Short mmCIF file of C-alpha atoms and ligand atoms in Angstrom, two decimals:
data_model
loop_
_atom_site.label_atom_id
_atom_site.label_comp_id
_atom_site.label_asym_id
_atom_site.label_seq_id
_atom_site.Cartn_x
_atom_site.Cartn_y
_atom_site.Cartn_z
CA MET A 1 125.50 95.70 92.60
CA ASP A 2 126.94 92.33 91.65
CA LEU A 3 124.28 90.55 89.64
CA GLU A 4 125.86 87.08 90.03
CA PHE A 5 124.46 85.16 93.01
CA THR A 6 126.87 83.73 95.60
CA SER A 7 126.59 80.09 96.64
CA ALA A 8 124.85 81.17 99.86
CA GLU A 9 122.33 83.13 97.80
CA LEU A 10 121.78 80.14 95.52
CA ALA A 11 121.11 77.97 98.60
CA PHE A 12 118.68 80.62 99.85
CA ARG A 13 116.95 80.51 96.48
CA GLU A 14 116.39 76.77 96.88
CA GLU A 15 114.88 77.32 100.32
CA VAL A 16 112.57 80.01 98.96
CA ARG A 17 111.53 77.76 96.05
CA ALA A 18 110.71 74.94 98.45
CA PHE A 19 108.62 77.27 100.60
CA PHE A 20 106.57 78.49 97.67
CA ALA A 21 106.15 74.96 96.29
CA GLU A 22 104.54 73.99 99.61
CA ASN A 23 102.51 77.12 100.32
CA VAL A 24 100.96 78.27 97.03
CA PRO A 25 97.83 76.23 96.20
CA ALA A 26 97.17 75.70 92.50
CA GLU A 27 93.78 77.43 92.66
CA TRP A 28 95.48 80.76 93.38
CA LEU A 29 97.58 80.72 90.23
CA THR A 30 95.20 82.02 87.56
CA ARG A 31 94.00 84.89 89.72
CA VAL A 32 97.50 85.88 90.76
CA ARG A 33 98.68 85.67 87.18
CA ALA A 34 96.03 88.19 86.17
CA GLY A 35 97.42 90.59 88.77
CA LEU A 36 94.35 90.21 90.98
CA ARG A 37 94.41 90.22 94.75
CA LEU A 38 93.23 87.07 96.49
CA GLU A 39 90.38 87.05 98.98
CA PRO A 40 91.27 88.43 102.45
CA GLN A 41 91.09 85.00 104.12
CA GLU A 42 93.54 83.61 101.54
CA LEU A 43 95.93 86.51 102.04
CA ILE A 44 95.72 86.01 105.80
CA ALA A 45 96.56 82.28 105.43
CA TYR A 46 99.51 83.15 103.20
CA GLN A 47 100.78 85.81 105.60
CA LYS A 48 100.51 83.39 108.53
CA ALA A 49 102.58 80.80 106.64
CA LEU A 50 105.25 83.41 105.93
CA ALA A 51 105.24 84.60 109.54
CA ALA A 52 105.64 81.02 110.82
CA LYS A 53 108.75 80.72 108.64
CA GLY A 54 110.12 84.03 110.01
CA TRP A 55 109.57 85.73 106.65
CA GLY A 56 106.47 87.71 107.55
CA ALA A 57 108.02 91.15 107.11
CA PRO A 58 110.73 90.97 104.42
CA THR A 59 111.50 94.70 104.41
CA TRP A 60 111.45 95.37 108.17
CA PRO A 61 114.51 95.75 110.41
CA VAL A 62 115.43 92.64 112.39
CA GLU A 63 114.58 94.28 115.74
CA TYR A 64 110.94 94.56 114.70
CA GLY A 65 110.63 91.09 113.22
CA GLY A 66 112.25 91.43 109.77
CA PRO A 67 114.47 88.59 108.47
CA GLY A 68 117.52 90.84 107.97
CA TRP A 69 117.81 90.02 104.27
CA SER A 70 120.23 91.70 101.89
CA PRO A 71 118.75 93.43 98.80
CA ALA A 72 119.84 90.37 96.78
CA GLN A 73 117.87 88.10 99.11
CA ASN A 74 114.91 90.44 98.86
CA TYR A 75 115.13 90.26 95.11
CA ILE A 76 115.42 86.45 95.17
CA PHE A 77 112.37 86.25 97.42
CA GLU A 78 110.27 88.51 95.17
CA SER A 79 111.37 86.97 91.89
CA GLU A 80 110.82 83.43 93.19
CA SER A 81 107.45 84.49 94.49
CA ALA A 82 106.57 85.71 90.99
CA ARG A 83 107.94 82.52 89.44
CA ALA A 84 105.81 80.39 91.76
CA GLY A 85 102.67 82.45 91.14
CA ALA A 86 102.53 83.45 94.81
CA PRO A 87 100.36 86.42 95.78
CA ILE A 88 101.88 89.74 96.76
CA GLN A 89 101.60 90.25 100.52
CA PHE A 90 98.81 92.64 101.44
CA HIS A 91 100.67 95.89 101.91
CA GLN A 92 98.59 98.30 103.98
CA GLY A 93 99.71 97.00 107.38
CA LEU A 94 103.03 95.60 106.31
CA GLU A 95 104.44 98.27 104.04
CA LEU A 96 102.47 101.36 105.02
CA ILE A 97 101.50 101.77 108.66
CA GLY A 98 103.89 99.15 110.13
CA PRO A 99 107.06 101.05 109.12
CA ILE A 100 105.49 104.35 110.24
CA ILE A 101 104.76 102.82 113.65
CA PHE A 102 108.28 101.46 114.10
CA THR A 103 109.84 104.72 112.90
CA TYR A 104 107.67 107.30 114.66
CA GLY A 105 105.39 105.45 117.07
CA SER A 106 105.74 105.09 120.85
CA GLN A 107 107.10 101.87 122.34
CA GLU A 108 103.57 101.05 123.45
CA LEU A 109 102.24 101.29 119.89
CA LYS A 110 105.12 99.18 118.57
CA ASP A 111 104.50 96.45 121.16
CA ARG A 112 100.76 96.54 120.62
CA TYR A 113 100.52 96.59 116.83
CA LEU A 114 103.64 95.27 115.08
CA PRO A 115 103.24 91.56 115.98
CA GLY A 116 99.59 91.66 114.85
CA ILE A 117 100.67 92.97 111.44
CA ILE A 118 103.36 90.32 110.91
CA ASN A 119 101.14 87.45 112.08
CA ALA A 120 98.06 88.70 110.18
CA ASP A 121 96.02 88.87 113.39
CA ASP A 122 95.05 92.43 112.45
CA TRP A 123 93.99 93.81 109.05
CA TRP A 124 94.71 97.50 108.47
CA CYS A 125 93.02 99.87 106.08
CA GLN A 126 94.14 103.32 104.99
CA GLY A 127 91.90 106.27 105.80
CA TYR A 128 93.50 109.07 103.81
CA SER A 129 91.33 110.05 100.85
CA GLU A 130 88.11 112.00 101.25
CA PRO A 131 85.55 113.44 98.87
CA GLY A 132 87.48 116.47 97.54
CA ALA A 133 90.80 115.29 99.00
CA GLY A 134 92.52 112.71 96.78
CA SER A 135 95.51 114.04 94.85
CA ASP A 136 95.11 117.22 96.86
CA LEU A 137 95.22 115.35 100.15
CA ALA A 138 96.09 118.46 102.15
CA SER A 139 92.51 119.67 101.69
CA LEU A 140 91.19 116.87 103.93
CA ARG A 141 88.43 117.96 106.31
CA THR A 142 88.03 115.13 108.82
CA THR A 143 88.64 116.61 112.26
CA ALA A 144 90.08 115.13 115.45
CA VAL A 145 89.22 117.33 118.43
CA ARG A 146 90.89 116.67 121.77
CA ASP A 147 88.47 115.85 124.59
CA GLY A 148 90.32 114.79 127.76
CA ASP A 149 92.29 111.64 127.01
CA HIS A 150 90.56 111.06 123.66
CA TYR A 151 90.38 112.57 120.21
CA VAL A 152 86.88 112.79 118.78
CA LEU A 153 86.84 112.10 115.04
CA ASN A 154 84.24 113.48 112.64
CA GLY A 155 84.27 113.34 108.86
CA GLN A 156 84.17 111.03 105.86
CA LYS A 157 86.80 108.88 104.23
CA MET A 158 86.53 107.73 100.63
CA TRP A 159 87.64 104.69 98.64
CA THR A 160 88.87 102.94 101.79
CA SER A 161 90.04 99.56 100.50
CA TYR A 162 88.96 96.57 102.61
CA ALA A 163 87.41 98.71 105.39
CA GLN A 164 84.70 96.03 105.51
CA VAL A 165 87.16 93.40 106.74
CA ALA A 166 89.67 95.60 108.54
CA SER A 167 90.19 95.48 112.29
CA HIS A 168 92.04 98.83 112.28
CA MET A 169 92.35 101.96 110.18
CA PHE A 170 95.11 104.57 110.09
CA VAL A 171 93.55 107.96 109.64
CA LEU A 172 94.84 111.38 108.71
CA ALA A 173 92.75 114.02 110.47
CA ARG A 174 92.97 117.72 111.19
CA THR A 175 93.81 118.40 114.85
CA SER A 176 94.08 122.18 114.40
CA GLN A 177 93.26 124.78 111.78
CA GLU A 178 96.51 126.28 110.45
CA PRO A 179 96.98 128.81 107.63
CA LYS A 180 99.27 126.32 105.82
CA ARG A 181 97.03 123.37 104.92
CA GLN A 182 99.76 120.75 105.40
CA GLN A 183 100.13 121.74 109.04
CA GLY A 184 97.76 120.71 111.82
CA ILE A 185 97.20 117.20 110.41
CA SER A 186 97.74 114.19 112.69
CA LEU A 187 97.98 110.44 112.17
CA LEU A 188 95.71 108.32 114.39
CA LEU A 189 95.24 104.57 114.77
CA VAL A 190 91.59 103.62 115.02
CA ASP A 191 89.98 100.36 116.11
CA MET A 192 87.24 99.63 113.56
CA ASN A 193 84.93 98.38 116.32
CA THR A 194 84.75 101.83 117.90
CA PRO A 195 81.17 103.16 118.01
CA GLY A 196 80.41 105.86 115.41
CA ILE A 197 82.03 104.17 112.37
CA ALA A 198 79.70 103.38 109.47
CA ILE A 199 80.78 101.73 106.21
CA ARG A 200 79.05 101.97 102.83
CA LYS A 201 80.30 99.75 100.05
CA ILE A 202 81.42 100.82 96.59
CA GLU A 203 81.42 98.19 93.85
CA THR A 204 83.91 98.68 91.06
CA MET A 205 83.64 97.77 87.37
CA ASP A 206 85.66 94.57 87.81
CA GLU A 207 82.58 93.37 89.71
CA LYS A 208 84.54 93.22 92.94
CA TYR A 209 83.80 94.78 96.27
CA THR A 210 86.94 96.04 97.92
CA THR A 211 86.39 99.78 98.39
CA ASN A 212 84.17 101.73 100.75
CA GLU A 213 83.06 105.07 102.04
CA VAL A 214 83.70 105.33 105.77
CA PHE A 215 81.70 107.75 107.90
CA LEU A 216 83.14 108.91 111.22
CA ASP A 217 80.62 110.28 113.66
CA ASP A 218 81.97 111.24 117.10
CA VAL A 219 84.45 108.35 117.04
CA ARG A 220 86.48 108.40 120.27
CA VAL A 221 90.14 107.45 119.84
CA PRO A 222 92.48 107.25 122.85
CA VAL A 223 95.22 109.91 122.78
CA GLY A 224 97.78 107.08 123.07
CA ASN A 225 96.81 106.07 119.51
CA LEU A 226 98.36 109.22 118.07
CA VAL A 227 101.43 108.28 116.01
CA GLY A 228 104.45 110.52 116.68
CA GLU A 229 103.66 114.16 117.39
CA GLU A 230 100.36 115.97 117.01
CA GLY A 231 100.29 118.12 113.87
CA ARG A 232 103.08 116.25 112.07
CA GLY A 233 100.87 113.69 110.35
CA TRP A 234 101.49 115.20 106.91
CA GLU A 235 105.20 114.47 107.23
CA TYR A 236 104.50 110.84 108.17
CA GLY A 237 101.87 110.60 105.47
CA LYS A 238 104.34 111.73 102.81
CA VAL A 239 106.86 109.06 103.85
CA LEU A 240 104.04 106.58 103.63
CA LEU A 241 103.00 107.65 100.13
CA ASP A 242 106.60 107.30 98.94
CA ARG A 243 106.58 103.82 100.40
CA GLU A 244 103.33 102.99 98.66
CA ARG A 245 105.03 103.71 95.35
CA MET A 246 107.95 101.53 96.37
CA VAL A 247 105.53 98.66 96.93
CA CYS A 248 105.08 98.72 93.17
CA SER A 249 108.72 97.67 92.82
CA ALA A 250 107.81 94.29 94.22
CA THR A 251 104.66 94.16 92.13
CA ALA A 252 106.57 95.07 88.96
CA ILE A 253 108.63 91.90 89.28
CA HIS A 254 105.39 89.94 88.82
CA LEU A 255 104.66 91.48 85.39
CA PRO A 256 106.13 88.61 83.35
CA GLN A 257 103.35 86.38 84.70
CA VAL A 258 100.77 88.50 82.91
CA LEU A 259 102.83 88.17 79.76
CA ASP A 260 102.99 84.38 80.24
CA GLY A 261 99.19 84.46 80.20
CA VAL A 262 99.26 86.47 76.97
CA ARG A 263 101.72 84.06 75.39
CA GLU A 264 99.72 80.95 76.29
CA ALA A 265 96.41 82.41 75.14
CA ALA A 266 97.90 83.63 71.87
CA SER A 267 99.47 80.23 71.21
CA ALA A 268 96.16 78.47 71.77
CA ARG A 269 94.01 80.74 69.58
CA LYS A 270 94.06 80.49 65.80
CA VAL A 271 93.21 83.39 63.56
CA ARG A 272 92.71 82.48 59.90
CA GLY A 273 94.32 79.11 60.52
CA MET A 274 97.45 80.53 62.12
CA PRO A 275 98.30 80.68 65.86
CA LEU A 276 97.80 84.30 66.84
CA ILE A 277 101.24 84.42 68.42
CA GLU A 278 102.83 83.85 65.01
CA THR A 279 101.11 86.79 63.35
CA PRO A 280 103.69 89.56 62.95
CA ALA A 281 101.57 92.38 64.39
CA PHE A 282 100.70 90.46 67.55
CA ALA A 283 104.22 89.06 68.00
CA ALA A 284 105.64 92.59 67.71
CA GLN A 285 103.31 93.94 70.39
CA LEU A 286 104.16 91.10 72.75
CA ALA A 287 107.90 91.47 72.14
CA GLN A 288 107.66 95.21 72.81
CA LEU A 289 105.94 94.59 76.15
CA GLU A 290 108.47 91.93 77.10
CA ILE A 291 111.35 94.30 76.42
CA GLU A 292 109.73 97.05 78.45
CA ALA A 293 109.01 94.65 81.33
CA MET A 294 112.68 93.60 81.33
CA ALA A 295 113.78 97.23 81.36
CA LEU A 296 111.47 97.87 84.29
CA GLU A 297 112.91 94.92 86.18
CA THR A 298 116.40 96.39 85.70
CA MET A 299 115.11 99.70 87.03
CA VAL A 300 113.78 97.88 90.09
CA LEU A 301 117.18 96.24 90.63
CA ARG A 302 118.86 99.65 90.51
CA LEU A 303 116.35 100.92 93.02
CA LEU A 304 117.13 98.04 95.37
CA ALA A 305 120.87 98.67 94.95
CA ASP A 306 120.36 102.35 95.80
CA LEU A 307 118.41 101.44 98.89
CA ALA A 308 121.15 99.01 99.96
CA SER A 309 123.81 101.69 99.68
CA GLY A 310 121.63 104.19 101.55
CA ALA A 311 121.40 106.49 98.51
CA ASP A 312 118.30 108.59 98.02
CA SER A 313 116.29 106.77 95.37
CA GLY A 314 114.84 110.15 94.38
CA PRO A 315 111.79 109.94 92.16
CA ARG A 316 112.51 106.37 91.02
CA GLY A 317 109.59 105.03 93.08
CA SER A 318 107.35 107.30 90.98
CA MET A 319 109.02 106.16 87.78
CA VAL A 320 108.52 102.50 88.66
CA LYS A 321 104.89 103.07 89.61
CA LEU A 322 104.20 104.91 86.37
CA ARG A 323 105.85 102.30 84.16
CA TRP A 324 104.36 99.37 86.06
CA SER A 325 100.78 100.63 85.83
CA ASP A 326 101.20 101.39 82.12
CA LEU A 327 102.66 97.95 81.36
CA TYR A 328 100.11 96.13 83.49
CA GLN A 329 97.27 97.89 81.67
CA ARG A 330 98.78 97.21 78.24
CA GLY A 331 99.63 93.60 79.20
CA THR A 332 96.13 92.71 80.37
CA ALA A 333 94.61 94.48 77.32
CA LEU A 334 96.78 92.31 75.06
CA TRP A 335 95.70 89.24 77.01
CA ILE A 336 92.06 90.06 76.25
CA GLU A 337 93.00 90.48 72.59
CA ALA A 338 94.70 87.09 72.69
CA LEU A 339 91.68 85.40 74.25
CA GLY A 340 89.32 86.98 71.72
CA PRO A 341 85.81 88.42 71.90
CA GLU A 342 84.54 85.68 74.24
CA ALA A 343 86.65 87.17 77.04
CA ALA A 344 84.14 90.00 77.24
CA HIS A 345 81.52 87.65 78.72
CA PHE A 346 83.67 87.05 81.73
CA ARG A 347 80.88 86.71 84.26
CA ALA A 348 78.56 84.65 82.06
CA LEU A 349 81.23 82.07 81.21
CA GLU A 350 81.12 80.39 84.64
CA GLY A 351 83.70 77.73 84.04
CA GLN A 352 83.31 77.47 80.26
CA GLY A 353 86.11 78.58 77.97
CA PRO A 354 89.80 78.76 78.87
CA VAL A 355 90.38 78.83 82.62
CA ASP A 356 92.12 82.21 82.51
CA MET A 357 89.37 83.94 80.53
CA PRO A 358 87.29 85.47 83.34
CA TYR A 359 90.36 86.42 85.32
CA ALA A 360 92.10 88.06 82.38
CA MET A 361 89.10 90.37 81.92
CA GLN A 362 88.82 91.03 85.63
CA GLY A 363 92.56 91.78 85.70
CA ALA A 364 92.21 94.17 82.76
CA LEU A 365 89.36 96.03 84.44
CA TYR A 366 91.12 96.06 87.81
CA SER A 367 94.30 97.35 86.15
CA ARG A 368 92.57 100.68 85.48
CA VAL A 369 92.92 101.59 89.14
CA THR A 370 96.69 101.25 89.17
CA SER A 371 97.07 104.59 87.42
CA ILE A 372 94.79 106.22 90.03
CA TYR A 373 95.55 104.82 93.49
CA GLY A 374 98.78 105.49 95.36
CA GLY A 375 99.00 108.80 93.47
CA SER A 376 97.64 109.04 89.93
CA SER A 377 99.87 108.91 86.86
CA GLU A 378 99.49 112.67 86.34
CA ILE A 379 100.78 113.23 89.88
CA GLN A 380 103.72 110.85 89.25
CA HIS A 381 104.52 112.83 86.08
CA ASN A 382 104.53 116.02 88.15
CA ILE A 383 106.89 114.47 90.73
CA ILE A 384 109.27 113.27 88.01
CA ALA A 385 109.16 116.65 86.28
CA ARG A 386 110.00 118.44 89.50
CA ARG A 387 112.42 116.06 91.20
CA ALA A 388 114.16 114.34 88.26
CA LEU A 389 114.04 116.98 85.53
CA GLY A 390 114.04 120.09 87.71
CA LEU A 391 111.21 121.64 85.69
C1 FAD B 1 89.97 101.25 93.79
C2 FAD B 1 90.56 102.35 94.65
C3 FAD B 1 91.11 102.03 95.87
C4 FAD B 1 91.59 103.05 96.69
N1 FAD B 1 92.03 102.72 97.96
C5 FAD B 1 92.30 103.73 98.83
C6 FAD B 1 92.55 103.46 100.21
O1 FAD B 1 92.56 102.29 100.64
N2 FAD B 1 92.78 104.49 101.05
C7 FAD B 1 92.80 105.80 100.62
O2 FAD B 1 93.04 106.67 101.44
N3 FAD B 1 92.57 106.09 99.31
C8 FAD B 1 92.31 105.09 98.43
N4 FAD B 1 92.03 105.39 97.11
C9 FAD B 1 91.98 106.80 96.70
C10 FAD B 1 93.09 107.18 95.75
O3 FAD B 1 94.30 107.36 96.45
C11 FAD B 1 92.61 108.46 95.04
O4 FAD B 1 91.55 108.07 94.18
C12 FAD B 1 93.72 109.12 94.24
O5 FAD B 1 94.64 109.72 95.10
C13 FAD B 1 93.16 110.18 93.27
O6 FAD B 1 92.37 111.10 93.96
P1 FAD B 1 90.89 111.48 93.47
O7 FAD B 1 90.15 110.19 93.21
O8 FAD B 1 90.33 112.43 94.47
O9 FAD B 1 91.06 112.19 92.08
P2 FAD B 1 91.46 113.72 91.87
O10 FAD B 1 92.60 114.07 92.75
O11 FAD B 1 90.23 114.56 91.95
O12 FAD B 1 91.99 113.68 90.40
C14 FAD B 1 91.13 113.64 89.24
C15 FAD B 1 92.04 113.72 88.00
O13 FAD B 1 92.76 114.96 88.01
C16 FAD B 1 94.15 114.74 87.95
N5 FAD B 1 94.87 115.72 88.77
C17 FAD B 1 94.58 116.09 90.04
N6 FAD B 1 95.48 117.00 90.49
C18 FAD B 1 96.36 117.18 89.48
C19 FAD B 1 97.52 117.99 89.34
N7 FAD B 1 97.97 118.77 90.32
N8 FAD B 1 98.19 117.94 88.15
C20 FAD B 1 97.76 117.14 87.14
N9 FAD B 1 96.66 116.36 87.23
C21 FAD B 1 95.98 116.38 88.37
C22 FAD B 1 94.33 113.35 88.53
O14 FAD B 1 95.53 112.75 88.10
C23 FAD B 1 93.11 112.62 87.98
O15 FAD B 1 93.32 112.20 86.68
C24 FAD B 1 91.59 104.39 96.25
C25 FAD B 1 91.07 104.70 94.99
C26 FAD B 1 90.54 103.71 94.20
C27 FAD B 1 89.93 104.10 92.88
#
């Protein structure tokens, strides 16, 4: 991959910069910098602005509404987005179920659902995990039993992010009992307004409410909402999990923002009369993180180059996810250190103290989940051991 931009790419970069300058309100910046997701209505507004520009689905093929960008353009878009402090697009419709629908879904499903994803008219949530079926997803127990032209869903989903605001959920459910647990699982698209769906909220330690338990009690789903073939949901689900890890590639490019926060806080705070950033121990920690973030960015570029040439990126999605979650956790922890003990009172501060203080703490607490969701770090280690090292 040629890392010098062409003049056309430089012109594209200007266009992207102008778009972000117009469409990223200042009040988003501190939250985005801390690696936090914005509120759903803000993400919807952002997605609608992108869609109006024709940039709603950067990674999709042109025939389904993608912009047809080269990997270099994709990189420019993501890095400029990070530079501008723009949020990361909400991924569950766009990067997870959307590509599954255009790859395996019927024409009817494509026509019905893809425009709603790009234009943010629909909000999708992911109904995979269950109590007792997280890393070991194949042990899921939710059933989908055929009854005429419907499937009838019964079971419980766990940790379903944003189920409370979602219009639709993609669900893995067992359509037959097979000796091999990965067989007999199907992927269904469910309208969240269907009778029989109950949602119970789970609040997490960052004092946010994004996750839920979802109870499915005789939920009737039209047979036409089956994606691909009955019983092959595991195959589609695996593709989707790989993609979820790839989403981290885009997110990894935003890491330097967290480090900008660390740098600013450590410049502002004095310890024994000296700016914290000038103390050798702190400066060394920050430099180490900066080096590792740069190395990760290079890894992401290689991944993009592999994708462009059609090469199998192997376990690199896992490697990026592992490194990103580690660096994000260490980065936000260092930010808290830079802000000092007051950062601990993040809720009580209410506008007092540096503007980034509550968000830095919320970011640090939220960062804990990045080594759990999308496949925990232990699972990523297993994948790397098996697929990269042949152990
Ligand atoms: C905030 C949050 C949001 C989430 N959002 C969603 C969502 O929207 N939709 C959805 O479907 N799911 C979601 N999840 C679920 C997430 O994907 C699971 O939590 C994750 O897959 C881990 O599964 P588990 O919680 O059952 O832990 P377990 O699988 O029980 O794992 C417990 C521990 O054991 C380790 N472990 C398990 N198996 C192995 C092994 N074979 N080798 C080594 N170590 C192992 C794990 O790494 C972990 O440390 C979310 C989770 C959280 C916390």
